[in-house]
mmCIF file of C-alpha atoms in Angstrom:
data_model
loop_
_atom_site.group_PDB
_atom_site.id
_atom_site.type_symbol
_atom_site.label_atom_id
_atom_site.label_comp_id
_atom_site.label_asym_id
_atom_site.label_seq_id
_atom_site.Cartn_x
_atom_site.Cartn_y
_atom_site.Cartn_z
ATOM 1 C CA MET A 1 22.417 -9.348 -3.953
ATOM 2 C CA GLN A 2 22.908 -12.044 -6.682
ATOM 3 C CA ARG A 3 24.143 -10.050 -9.624
ATOM 4 C CA ILE A 4 24.542 -7.053 -12.289
ATOM 5 C CA GLU A 5 23.986 -7.326 -15.578
ATOM 6 C CA GLY A 6 24.357 -3.512 -17.464
ATOM 7 C CA GLN A 7 21.491 -2.061 -15.689
ATOM 8 C CA ARG A 8 19.727 -4.965 -14.190
ATOM 9 C CA VAL A 9 20.489 -5.742 -10.682
ATOM 10 C CA PHE A 10 19.045 -9.195 -9.762
ATOM 11 C CA VAL A 11 18.551 -9.128 -5.799
ATOM 12 C CA HIS A 12 16.179 -11.568 -3.553
ATOM 13 C CA GLN A 13 15.209 -11.595 -0.127
ATOM 14 C CA ASP A 14 17.053 -12.914 3.058
ATOM 15 C CA LEU A 15 15.148 -15.816 4.218
ATOM 16 C CA ARG A 16 18.294 -17.521 6.325
ATOM 17 C CA ASP A 17 16.135 -18.746 9.247
ATOM 18 C CA THR A 18 12.511 -18.333 8.091
ATOM 19 C CA GLU A 19 10.434 -21.392 7.579
ATOM 20 C CA GLY A 20 8.814 -20.960 4.143
ATOM 21 C CA TRP A 21 8.375 -17.578 2.276
ATOM 22 C CA TRP A 22 8.161 -13.955 3.544
ATOM 23 C CA PHE A 23 8.839 -10.800 1.665
ATOM 24 C CA TYR A 24 10.870 -8.168 3.955
ATOM 25 C CA TRP A 25 13.515 -6.619 2.379
ATOM 26 C CA CYS A 26 15.810 -3.562 2.429
ATOM 27 C CA PHE A 27 18.939 -1.996 0.791
ATOM 28 C CA GLY A 28 20.426 0.420 -0.297
ATOM 29 C CA VAL A 29 22.493 2.047 -3.666
ATOM 30 C CA ARG A 30 25.441 4.436 -3.626
ATOM 31 C CA ASN A 31 27.698 5.398 -6.752
ATOM 32 C CA ALA A 32 24.624 5.495 -9.356
ATOM 33 C CA ALA A 33 24.070 9.034 -9.867
ATOM 34 C CA GLY A 34 21.884 9.597 -13.036
ATOM 35 C CA ARG A 35 21.083 5.762 -14.260
ATOM 36 C CA ARG A 36 18.099 4.094 -14.504
ATOM 37 C CA LEU A 37 18.349 0.841 -12.929
ATOM 38 C CA MET A 38 16.444 -1.987 -12.831
ATOM 39 C CA PHE A 39 15.748 -4.268 -9.630
ATOM 40 C CA GLN A 40 14.905 -7.731 -10.691
ATOM 41 C CA PHE A 41 13.640 -9.700 -7.342
ATOM 42 C CA THR A 42 14.292 -13.582 -8.358
ATOM 43 C CA ASN A 43 12.225 -15.207 -5.648
ATOM 44 C CA LYS A 44 8.337 -13.487 -6.421
ATOM 45 C CA ASP A 45 6.565 -10.245 -5.631
ATOM 46 C CA VAL A 46 7.632 -8.660 -2.877
ATOM 47 C CA PHE A 47 6.099 -5.622 -3.071
ATOM 48 C CA THR A 48 3.105 -3.697 -1.376
ATOM 49 C CA ALA A 49 0.316 -1.811 -2.968
ATOM 50 C CA ARG A 50 2.065 1.393 -3.380
ATOM 51 C CA GLY A 51 5.242 -0.436 -4.452
ATOM 52 C CA PRO A 52 8.598 -0.200 -2.842
ATOM 53 C CA ALA A 53 9.559 2.736 0.024
ATOM 54 C CA LEU A 54 12.227 5.214 -1.104
ATOM 55 C CA SER A 55 14.428 7.493 0.992
ATOM 56 C CA LEU A 56 17.175 9.723 -0.708
ATOM 57 C CA ASP A 57 18.091 11.283 2.812
ATOM 58 C CA GLY A 58 19.916 8.357 4.377
ATOM 59 C CA GLY A 59 16.783 6.607 5.649
ATOM 60 C CA LYS A 60 15.697 10.062 7.553
ATOM 61 C CA SER A 61 12.162 10.300 5.358
ATOM 62 C CA TRP A 62 10.444 7.974 2.895
ATOM 63 C CA GLN A 63 8.249 8.033 0.275
ATOM 64 C CA TRP A 64 6.201 5.260 -2.005
ATOM 65 C CA LEU A 65 7.861 4.846 -5.032
ATOM 66 C CA GLY A 66 4.339 4.081 -6.582
ATOM 67 C CA ARG A 67 2.832 0.336 -8.142
ATOM 68 C CA GLN A 68 3.329 2.107 -11.321
ATOM 69 C CA ALA A 69 7.058 1.508 -11.211
ATOM 70 C CA VAL A 70 6.892 -2.101 -10.413
ATOM 71 C CA GLN A 71 7.140 -4.800 -13.513
ATOM 72 C CA GLY A 72 6.545 -8.241 -12.900
ATOM 73 C CA THR A 73 8.616 -9.139 -9.677
ATOM 74 C CA GLY A 74 11.108 -5.858 -10.267
ATOM 75 C CA PHE A 75 10.836 -1.963 -10.447
ATOM 76 C CA GLN A 76 12.490 0.481 -12.290
ATOM 77 C CA TYR A 77 14.148 3.703 -10.610
ATOM 78 C CA CYS A 78 16.117 6.908 -12.577
ATOM 79 C CA VAL A 79 18.723 7.772 -9.667
ATOM 80 C CA PRO A 80 18.421 11.818 -9.488
ATOM 81 C CA ALA A 81 21.795 13.591 -10.454
ATOM 82 C CA ASN A 82 24.151 14.338 -7.315
ATOM 83 C CA THR A 83 22.450 11.569 -5.191
ATOM 84 C CA ASP A 84 25.154 9.653 -3.287
ATOM 85 C CA GLU A 85 23.085 7.104 -1.879
ATOM 86 C CA VAL A 86 19.494 5.847 -2.372
ATOM 87 C CA ARG A 87 17.509 3.270 -0.129
ATOM 88 C CA PHE A 88 14.681 0.927 -0.854
ATOM 89 C CA CYS A 89 12.496 -1.176 1.305
ATOM 90 C CA LEU A 90 9.241 -3.393 1.633
ATOM 91 C CA ALA A 91 8.034 -0.134 3.640
ATOM 92 C CA MET A 92 9.163 2.519 5.865
ATOM 93 C CA PRO A 93 11.702 1.297 8.609
ATOM 94 C CA TYR A 94 11.430 1.874 12.262
ATOM 95 C CA LEU A 95 14.928 1.043 14.175
ATOM 96 C CA GLU A 96 16.713 1.294 17.333
ATOM 97 C CA ALA A 97 17.483 4.930 16.123
ATOM 98 C CA ASN A 98 14.159 6.035 15.508
ATOM 99 C CA LEU A 99 13.019 4.717 19.099
ATOM 100 C CA ALA A 100 16.390 6.732 20.378
ATOM 101 C CA GLU A 101 15.015 10.042 18.650
ATOM 102 C CA PHE A 102 11.549 9.372 20.506
ATOM 103 C CA VAL A 103 13.466 8.774 23.732
ATOM 104 C CA ALA A 104 15.080 12.176 23.195
ATOM 105 C CA ARG A 105 12.385 13.688 22.823
ATOM 106 C CA HIS A 106 10.826 13.167 26.391
ATOM 107 C CA ARG A 107 14.020 12.115 28.414
ATOM 108 C CA GLY A 108 13.850 14.019 31.974
ATOM 109 C CA ARG A 109 10.143 14.339 32.167
ATOM 110 C CA ARG A 110 8.415 12.415 35.248
ATOM 111 C CA GLU A 111 5.645 10.741 33.040
ATOM 112 C CA PHE A 112 8.131 8.805 31.203
ATOM 113 C CA SER A 113 10.739 6.376 31.851
ATOM 114 C CA VAL A 114 13.351 3.866 30.025
ATOM 115 C CA ARG A 115 13.934 0.617 31.753
ATOM 116 C CA GLU A 116 15.825 -2.817 30.712
ATOM 117 C CA HIS A 117 13.456 -5.321 29.526
ATOM 118 C CA CYS A 118 16.288 -7.697 28.833
ATOM 119 C CA ARG A 119 19.358 -8.329 27.060
ATOM 120 C CA THR A 120 19.258 -10.140 23.643
ATOM 121 C CA ARG A 121 20.900 -13.295 22.426
ATOM 122 C CA ARG A 122 23.238 -10.722 20.688
ATOM 123 C CA GLY A 123 23.243 -8.926 23.978
ATOM 124 C CA ARG A 124 21.334 -5.990 22.882
ATOM 125 C CA LEU A 125 19.184 -3.873 25.108
ATOM 126 C CA THR A 126 15.637 -4.534 24.753
ATOM 127 C CA GLU A 127 13.880 -1.277 26.192
ATOM 128 C CA ARG A 128 10.716 -1.253 28.052
ATOM 129 C CA LEU A 129 9.293 2.141 28.192
ATOM 130 C CA HIS A 130 6.938 3.357 31.342
ATOM 131 C CA LEU A 131 4.552 6.480 30.707
ATOM 132 C CA GLY A 132 1.747 7.856 31.831
ATOM 133 C CA GLN A 133 0.855 7.924 35.635
ATOM 134 C CA LEU A 134 4.189 7.019 36.922
ATOM 135 C CA THR A 135 4.644 9.170 40.348
ATOM 136 C CA ALA A 136 1.704 7.747 42.118
ATOM 137 C CA GLU A 137 -0.922 4.451 42.058
ATOM 138 C CA PRO A 138 -2.555 4.357 38.641
ATOM 139 C CA ALA A 139 -6.166 3.131 38.447
ATOM 140 C CA HIS A 140 -5.416 1.449 35.412
ATOM 141 C CA ARG A 141 -2.703 -0.475 33.594
ATOM 142 C CA VAL A 142 -2.263 -0.811 29.944
ATOM 143 C CA LEU A 143 0.636 -3.375 28.383
ATOM 144 C CA LEU A 144 1.587 -2.516 24.795
ATOM 145 C CA THR A 145 3.869 -4.555 22.663
ATOM 146 C CA CYS A 146 5.337 -4.252 18.990
ATOM 147 C CA ARG A 147 7.543 -6.255 16.610
ATOM 148 C CA HIS A 148 7.087 -10.003 17.635
ATOM 149 C CA HIS A 149 7.496 -9.831 14.128
ATOM 150 C CA ALA A 150 10.650 -8.268 13.074
ATOM 151 C CA CYS A 151 9.771 -7.058 9.759
ATOM 152 C CA GLU A 152 6.035 -5.539 10.869
ATOM 153 C CA MET A 153 7.594 -1.999 10.830
ATOM 154 C CA MET A 154 4.779 0.054 10.105
ATOM 155 C CA ALA A 155 3.217 -0.862 13.335
ATOM 156 C CA SER A 156 5.755 0.544 15.282
ATOM 157 C CA TRP A 157 4.790 4.298 13.702
ATOM 158 C CA VAL A 158 1.725 3.449 15.092
ATOM 159 C CA LEU A 159 2.738 2.959 18.728
ATOM 160 C CA GLU A 160 5.258 5.959 18.371
ATOM 161 C CA GLY A 161 1.925 8.012 17.832
ATOM 162 C CA LEU A 162 -0.166 6.291 20.590
ATOM 163 C CA MET A 163 2.842 7.055 22.704
ATOM 164 C CA GLU A 164 3.178 10.703 21.732
ATOM 165 C CA ALA A 165 -0.615 10.920 22.531
ATOM 166 C CA VAL A 166 -0.142 9.884 25.819
ATOM 167 C CA LEU A 167 2.280 12.668 26.579
ATOM 168 C CA GLY A 168 1.041 15.486 24.546
ATOM 169 C CA ALA A 169 -0.738 18.384 25.752
ATOM 170 C CA GLY A 170 -4.315 17.358 24.800
ATOM 171 C CA GLU A 171 -6.618 16.115 26.775
ATOM 172 C CA ASP A 172 -5.843 12.765 25.770
ATOM 173 C CA GLY A 173 -2.692 12.869 27.335
ATOM 174 C CA GLN A 174 -3.805 14.828 30.486
ATOM 175 C CA TRP A 175 -5.962 12.101 31.199
ATOM 176 C CA PHE A 176 -3.836 9.327 30.797
ATOM 177 C CA ARG A 177 -1.065 10.718 32.941
ATOM 178 C CA HIS A 178 -3.465 11.219 35.854
ATOM 179 C CA HIS A 179 -4.977 7.874 35.481
ATOM 180 C CA VAL A 180 -3.012 5.205 33.532
ATOM 181 C CA GLU A 181 0.377 3.543 33.860
ATOM 182 C CA ILE A 182 1.201 2.157 30.241
ATOM 183 C CA ALA A 183 4.169 -0.448 29.677
ATOM 184 C CA ALA A 184 5.063 -0.629 26.292
ATOM 185 C CA VAL A 185 8.194 -2.949 24.856
ATOM 186 C CA PRO A 186 8.770 -1.594 21.136
ATOM 187 C CA PHE A 187 10.594 -4.440 20.174
ATOM 188 C CA MET A 188 10.092 -7.625 21.249
ATOM 189 C CA ASP A 189 12.657 -9.203 18.352
ATOM 190 C CA LYS A 190 15.411 -6.785 18.956
ATOM 191 C CA ASP A 191 18.459 -8.533 17.368
ATOM 192 C CA GLY A 192 15.940 -9.575 14.231
ATOM 193 C CA VAL A 193 14.780 -5.727 13.727
ATOM 194 C CA GLU A 194 18.495 -4.382 14.014
ATOM 195 C CA GLU A 195 19.552 -7.362 11.747
ATOM 196 C CA GLY A 196 17.177 -7.440 9.105
ATOM 197 C CA ASP A 197 15.301 -10.415 9.809
ATOM 198 C CA GLN A 198 11.840 -11.593 8.643
ATOM 199 C CA GLY A 199 11.282 -12.732 11.942
ATOM 200 C CA LYS A 200 7.883 -13.957 10.925
ATOM 201 C CA ASN A 201 7.677 -17.707 11.147
ATOM 202 C CA ARG A 202 11.434 -17.791 12.552
ATOM 203 C CA ARG A 203 12.728 -21.406 13.031
ATOM 204 C CA PRO A 204 12.075 -23.347 15.335
ATOM 205 C CA HIS A 205 9.306 -20.778 16.021
ATOM 206 C CA ASP A 206 8.792 -17.276 16.048
ATOM 207 C CA HIS A 207 8.394 -14.718 19.077
ATOM 208 C CA ASN A 208 4.693 -14.658 18.464
ATOM 209 C CA ARG A 209 4.568 -18.584 18.982
ATOM 210 C CA ASP A 210 6.770 -18.665 22.453
ATOM 211 C CA TYR A 211 4.222 -17.977 25.063
ATOM 212 C CA LEU A 212 3.371 -22.167 25.746
ATOM 213 C CA GLY A 213 5.693 -23.651 28.116
ATOM 214 C CA GLN A 214 9.237 -22.259 28.756
ATOM 215 C CA PRO A 215 10.133 -19.321 26.668
ATOM 216 C CA ILE A 216 13.419 -19.859 24.424
ATOM 217 C CA TYR A 217 13.225 -15.771 23.589
ATOM 218 C CA PRO A 218 14.680 -13.631 26.519
ATOM 219 C CA SER A 219 12.018 -10.704 25.536
ATOM 220 C CA VAL A 220 9.195 -13.451 26.037
ATOM 221 C CA ALA A 221 10.437 -15.019 29.152
ATOM 222 C CA ALA A 222 11.310 -11.411 30.640
ATOM 223 C CA LEU A 223 7.803 -10.636 29.493
ATOM 224 C CA LYS A 224 6.130 -13.431 31.210
ATOM 225 C CA ALA A 225 7.787 -12.639 34.676
ATOM 226 C CA PHE A 226 7.109 -9.127 34.357
ATOM 227 C CA ALA A 227 3.586 -8.735 33.515
ATOM 228 C CA PRO A 228 1.468 -10.511 36.149
ATOM 229 C CA GLN A 229 4.252 -8.961 38.897
ATOM 230 C CA TRP A 230 3.755 -5.462 37.231
ATOM 231 C CA SER A 231 -0.143 -5.670 36.757
ATOM 232 C CA GLN A 232 -1.083 -6.418 40.314
ATOM 233 C CA GLY A 233 -4.916 -6.963 38.741
ATOM 234 C CA LYS A 234 -4.845 -3.715 37.503
ATOM 235 C CA CYS A 235 -3.788 -4.453 34.004
ATOM 236 C CA ARG A 236 -6.923 -4.029 32.130
ATOM 237 C CA VAL A 237 -6.137 -3.511 28.147
ATOM 238 C CA VAL A 238 -2.994 -5.499 26.285
ATOM 239 C CA LEU A 239 -2.688 -4.597 22.593
ATOM 240 C CA ASP A 240 -0.021 -6.404 20.607
ATOM 241 C CA LEU A 241 0.706 -4.731 17.066
ATOM 242 C CA HIS A 242 1.674 -6.609 14.256
ATOM 243 C CA CYS A 243 0.911 -5.866 10.314
ATOM 244 C CA PRO A 244 -0.242 -8.414 8.263
ATOM 245 C CA TYR A 245 0.521 -9.767 5.090
ATOM 246 C CA ILE A 246 1.934 -7.817 2.186
ATOM 247 C CA ARG A 247 -1.098 -6.752 0.667
ATOM 248 C CA GLY A 248 -4.557 -8.302 -0.443
ATOM 249 C CA THR A 249 -8.394 -7.701 0.091
ATOM 250 C CA ARG A 250 -8.430 -8.471 3.929
ATOM 251 C CA ASP A 251 -4.601 -7.313 4.595
ATOM 252 C CA GLU A 252 -5.383 -3.285 3.372
ATOM 253 C CA ASN A 253 -7.386 -2.830 6.115
ATOM 254 C CA ILE A 254 -6.947 -2.374 9.813
ATOM 255 C CA PHE A 255 -8.435 -5.324 11.586
ATOM 256 C CA LEU A 256 -8.486 -6.662 15.337
ATOM 257 C CA VAL A 257 -8.203 -10.384 15.629
ATOM 258 C CA GLY A 258 -10.630 -12.330 17.996
ATOM 259 C CA GLN A 259 -10.292 -14.528 20.980
ATOM 260 C CA PRO A 260 -11.380 -17.645 21.972
ATOM 261 C CA ASP A 261 -12.667 -16.492 25.644
ATOM 262 C CA ALA A 262 -16.418 -15.295 24.919
ATOM 263 C CA LYS A 263 -15.912 -12.779 27.843
ATOM 264 C CA VAL A 264 -12.683 -11.365 25.979
ATOM 265 C CA ASN A 265 -14.142 -11.131 22.528
ATOM 266 C CA ALA A 266 -17.157 -9.475 24.139
ATOM 267 C CA GLN A 267 -14.932 -6.675 25.134
ATOM 268 C CA ILE A 268 -12.886 -6.504 21.640
ATOM 269 C CA GLU A 269 -16.145 -5.773 20.252
ATOM 270 C CA ARG A 270 -16.910 -3.287 22.406
ATOM 271 C CA PHE A 271 -13.408 -1.891 21.860
ATOM 272 C CA SER A 272 -14.360 -1.872 18.014
ATOM 273 C CA ALA A 273 -16.971 0.111 18.055
ATOM 274 C CA LEU A 274 -15.176 2.732 20.317
ATOM 275 C CA LEU A 275 -12.183 2.258 18.032
ATOM 276 C CA ALA A 276 -14.473 2.841 15.164
ATOM 277 C CA GLU A 277 -15.796 6.357 16.465
ATOM 278 C CA ALA A 278 -12.150 7.478 17.418
ATOM 279 C CA CYS A 279 -10.639 7.337 14.197
ATOM 280 C CA THR A 280 -10.994 10.852 12.982
ATOM 281 C CA GLY A 281 -7.854 10.838 11.357
ATOM 282 C CA PRO A 282 -6.894 10.061 7.525
ATOM 283 C CA LEU A 283 -6.748 6.148 8.271
ATOM 284 C CA PRO A 284 -10.578 4.536 8.560
ATOM 285 C CA TYR A 285 -11.351 1.163 10.707
ATOM 286 C CA HIS A 286 -14.573 -0.718 10.492
ATOM 287 C CA PRO A 287 -15.232 -3.989 12.879
ATOM 288 C CA LYS A 288 -16.506 -5.669 10.119
ATOM 289 C CA TRP A 289 -12.760 -5.873 8.680
ATOM 290 C CA ASN A 290 -11.775 -7.808 12.083
ATOM 291 C CA ILE A 291 -11.238 -11.474 12.252
ATOM 292 C CA PRO A 292 -13.239 -13.228 14.272
ATOM 293 C CA PHE A 293 -11.996 -16.587 16.352
ATOM 294 C CA GLY A 294 -12.647 -19.816 14.419
ATOM 295 C CA THR A 295 -12.378 -18.036 10.743
ATOM 296 C CA GLY A 296 -8.953 -18.024 8.068
ATOM 297 C CA TRP A 297 -6.053 -18.358 9.943
ATOM 298 C CA ASN A 298 -7.596 -17.539 13.746
ATOM 299 C CA THR A 299 -8.035 -20.760 14.910
ATOM 300 C CA GLU A 300 -5.223 -21.302 17.398
ATOM 301 C CA LYS A 301 -6.805 -22.027 20.913
ATOM 302 C CA GLU A 302 -3.679 -22.221 23.023
ATOM 303 C CA PRO A 303 -1.761 -19.723 24.341
ATOM 304 C CA ARG A 304 1.323 -19.665 22.207
ATOM 305 C CA MET A 305 0.322 -16.187 20.744
ATOM 306 C CA PHE A 306 1.213 -13.229 23.178
ATOM 307 C CA SER A 307 -2.534 -12.109 23.185
ATOM 308 C CA ARG A 308 -3.999 -15.341 23.859
ATOM 309 C CA TRP A 309 -1.426 -15.639 26.811
ATOM 310 C CA ALA A 310 -2.266 -12.145 27.943
ATOM 311 C CA ALA A 311 -5.767 -12.972 28.361
ATOM 312 C CA THR A 312 -5.378 -15.169 31.267
ATOM 313 C CA LEU A 313 -3.951 -12.232 33.260
ATOM 314 C CA PRO A 314 -5.946 -11.557 36.239
ATOM 315 C CA GLY A 315 -8.273 -8.543 36.051
ATOM 316 C CA ILE A 316 -7.461 -8.049 32.299
ATOM 317 C CA ALA A 317 -10.591 -6.860 30.021
ATOM 318 C CA LEU A 318 -9.337 -6.389 26.714
ATOM 319 C CA ALA A 319 -6.623 -8.085 25.108
ATOM 320 C CA ALA A 320 -6.076 -8.383 21.048
ATOM 321 C CA THR A 321 -4.003 -8.518 18.613
ATOM 322 C CA LEU A 322 -3.920 -5.399 15.976
ATOM 323 C CA GLU A 323 -3.081 -5.469 12.095
ATOM 324 C CA PHE A 324 -2.253 -2.551 10.780
ATOM 325 C CA PRO A 325 -1.482 -2.834 6.890
ATOM 326 C CA TYR A 326 1.929 -1.746 5.191
ATOM 327 C CA ALA A 327 1.142 0.585 2.536
ATOM 328 C CA THR A 328 -2.826 0.858 2.298
ATOM 329 C CA ALA A 329 -5.646 1.094 4.721
ATOM 330 C CA GLY A 330 -9.511 1.304 3.800
ATOM 331 C CA GLY A 331 -8.174 2.461 0.270
ATOM 332 C CA LYS A 332 -6.023 5.443 2.158
ATOM 333 C CA GLU A 333 -2.181 5.658 2.154
ATOM 334 C CA VAL A 334 -0.422 4.320 5.214
ATOM 335 C CA ASN A 335 2.820 6.123 5.421
ATOM 336 C CA VAL A 336 4.727 7.801 8.742
ATOM 337 C CA ALA A 337 2.465 10.563 9.025
ATOM 338 C CA THR A 338 -0.985 8.549 9.005
ATOM 339 C CA ALA A 339 0.459 5.706 10.928
ATOM 340 C CA ARG A 340 1.193 8.022 14.095
ATOM 341 C CA ARG A 341 -2.227 9.617 13.500
ATOM 342 C CA PHE A 342 -3.961 6.663 13.782
ATOM 343 C CA GLY A 343 -1.733 5.712 16.772
ATOM 344 C CA GLN A 344 -3.388 9.177 18.146
ATOM 345 C CA ASP A 345 -7.025 7.215 17.492
ATOM 346 C CA LEU A 346 -6.155 4.228 19.086
ATOM 347 C CA ALA A 347 -4.751 6.105 22.292
ATOM 348 C CA HIS A 348 -8.315 7.950 22.464
ATOM 349 C CA ALA A 349 -10.232 4.596 21.752
ATOM 350 C CA ILE A 350 -7.972 3.179 24.972
ATOM 351 C CA ARG A 351 -9.125 5.916 27.038
ATOM 352 C CA ARG A 352 -12.756 5.844 25.841
ATOM 353 C CA PHE A 353 -12.826 2.015 26.836
ATOM 354 C CA LEU A 354 -11.179 2.631 30.033
ATOM 355 C CA GLU A 355 -13.898 5.172 31.185
ATOM 356 C CA THR A 356 -16.457 3.237 30.193
ATOM 357 C CA LEU A 357 -15.201 0.110 31.768
ATOM 358 C CA ALA A 358 -17.869 -1.396 34.130
#
């Protein structure tokens, strides 16, 4: 916060170790019941296609305030009477506490375990979840990662929805628990997530540019050591879940990022068709929204990014980055419920991909 002038609060996002400009922010307001406040951001427009996200219950649930609340680079809100605290955020946060709730729901099941992936620079536990077929040798292994960029929170709800499908009572869950072991790292940048960092374009480079040579981040070093040993040639699918830019035509669709390797890219195209068929929930996906290698910003050949590095693992068929929008996907609202539902569709697409793998 910079200053308060009457009913106007001047704020800006924290760019403490970010190279250039980015847009993540989150804050709370107390002791303002009944007041109409204007929150003026002083470092450009930092709002999604649906404006800010709002919580009136201490972050337990979130809703979009709407783009109509935005005025230039600020937004107005009238705090309801008898409301002790209101929280605002770029989107709908997913933190360590949210993961703990997921873990508590499934703790003790033989198809689920939580292991230490590493300790962060600040001593936090980075969890690695194993789920599916854990009591016998699986036919396939799948590796999932999220939050290489700390601010990309909506992708975490997708991952949670996918994991719920794997552990659920439906046909997909039963199939996964018989055939597949999944390893998932929900927070590759745990410190950044918990401390409110942008994460994207972190100096000297961010977590998703740390895979070429000796890593500087403990979670990346641990993953580079773990994945080849754990895979034993059976890791067929690697997906790295992200959120794209804050908004815009391309960034308001779900898309996959093409690879320079022709064989891996052919499998991305095959998976794209299966994912389009699998999307029976509220959020659409179409392969035409993908970003092929060599177009736009997708020009990096060297394996600096996780998905580029993962494409070199023995036995790999599909290694890709999936970008999931912050607020709008194919014209439909992205929120906690729809993100989780897309995660279920994504799980089904992975199942179909593995079932039809030659």
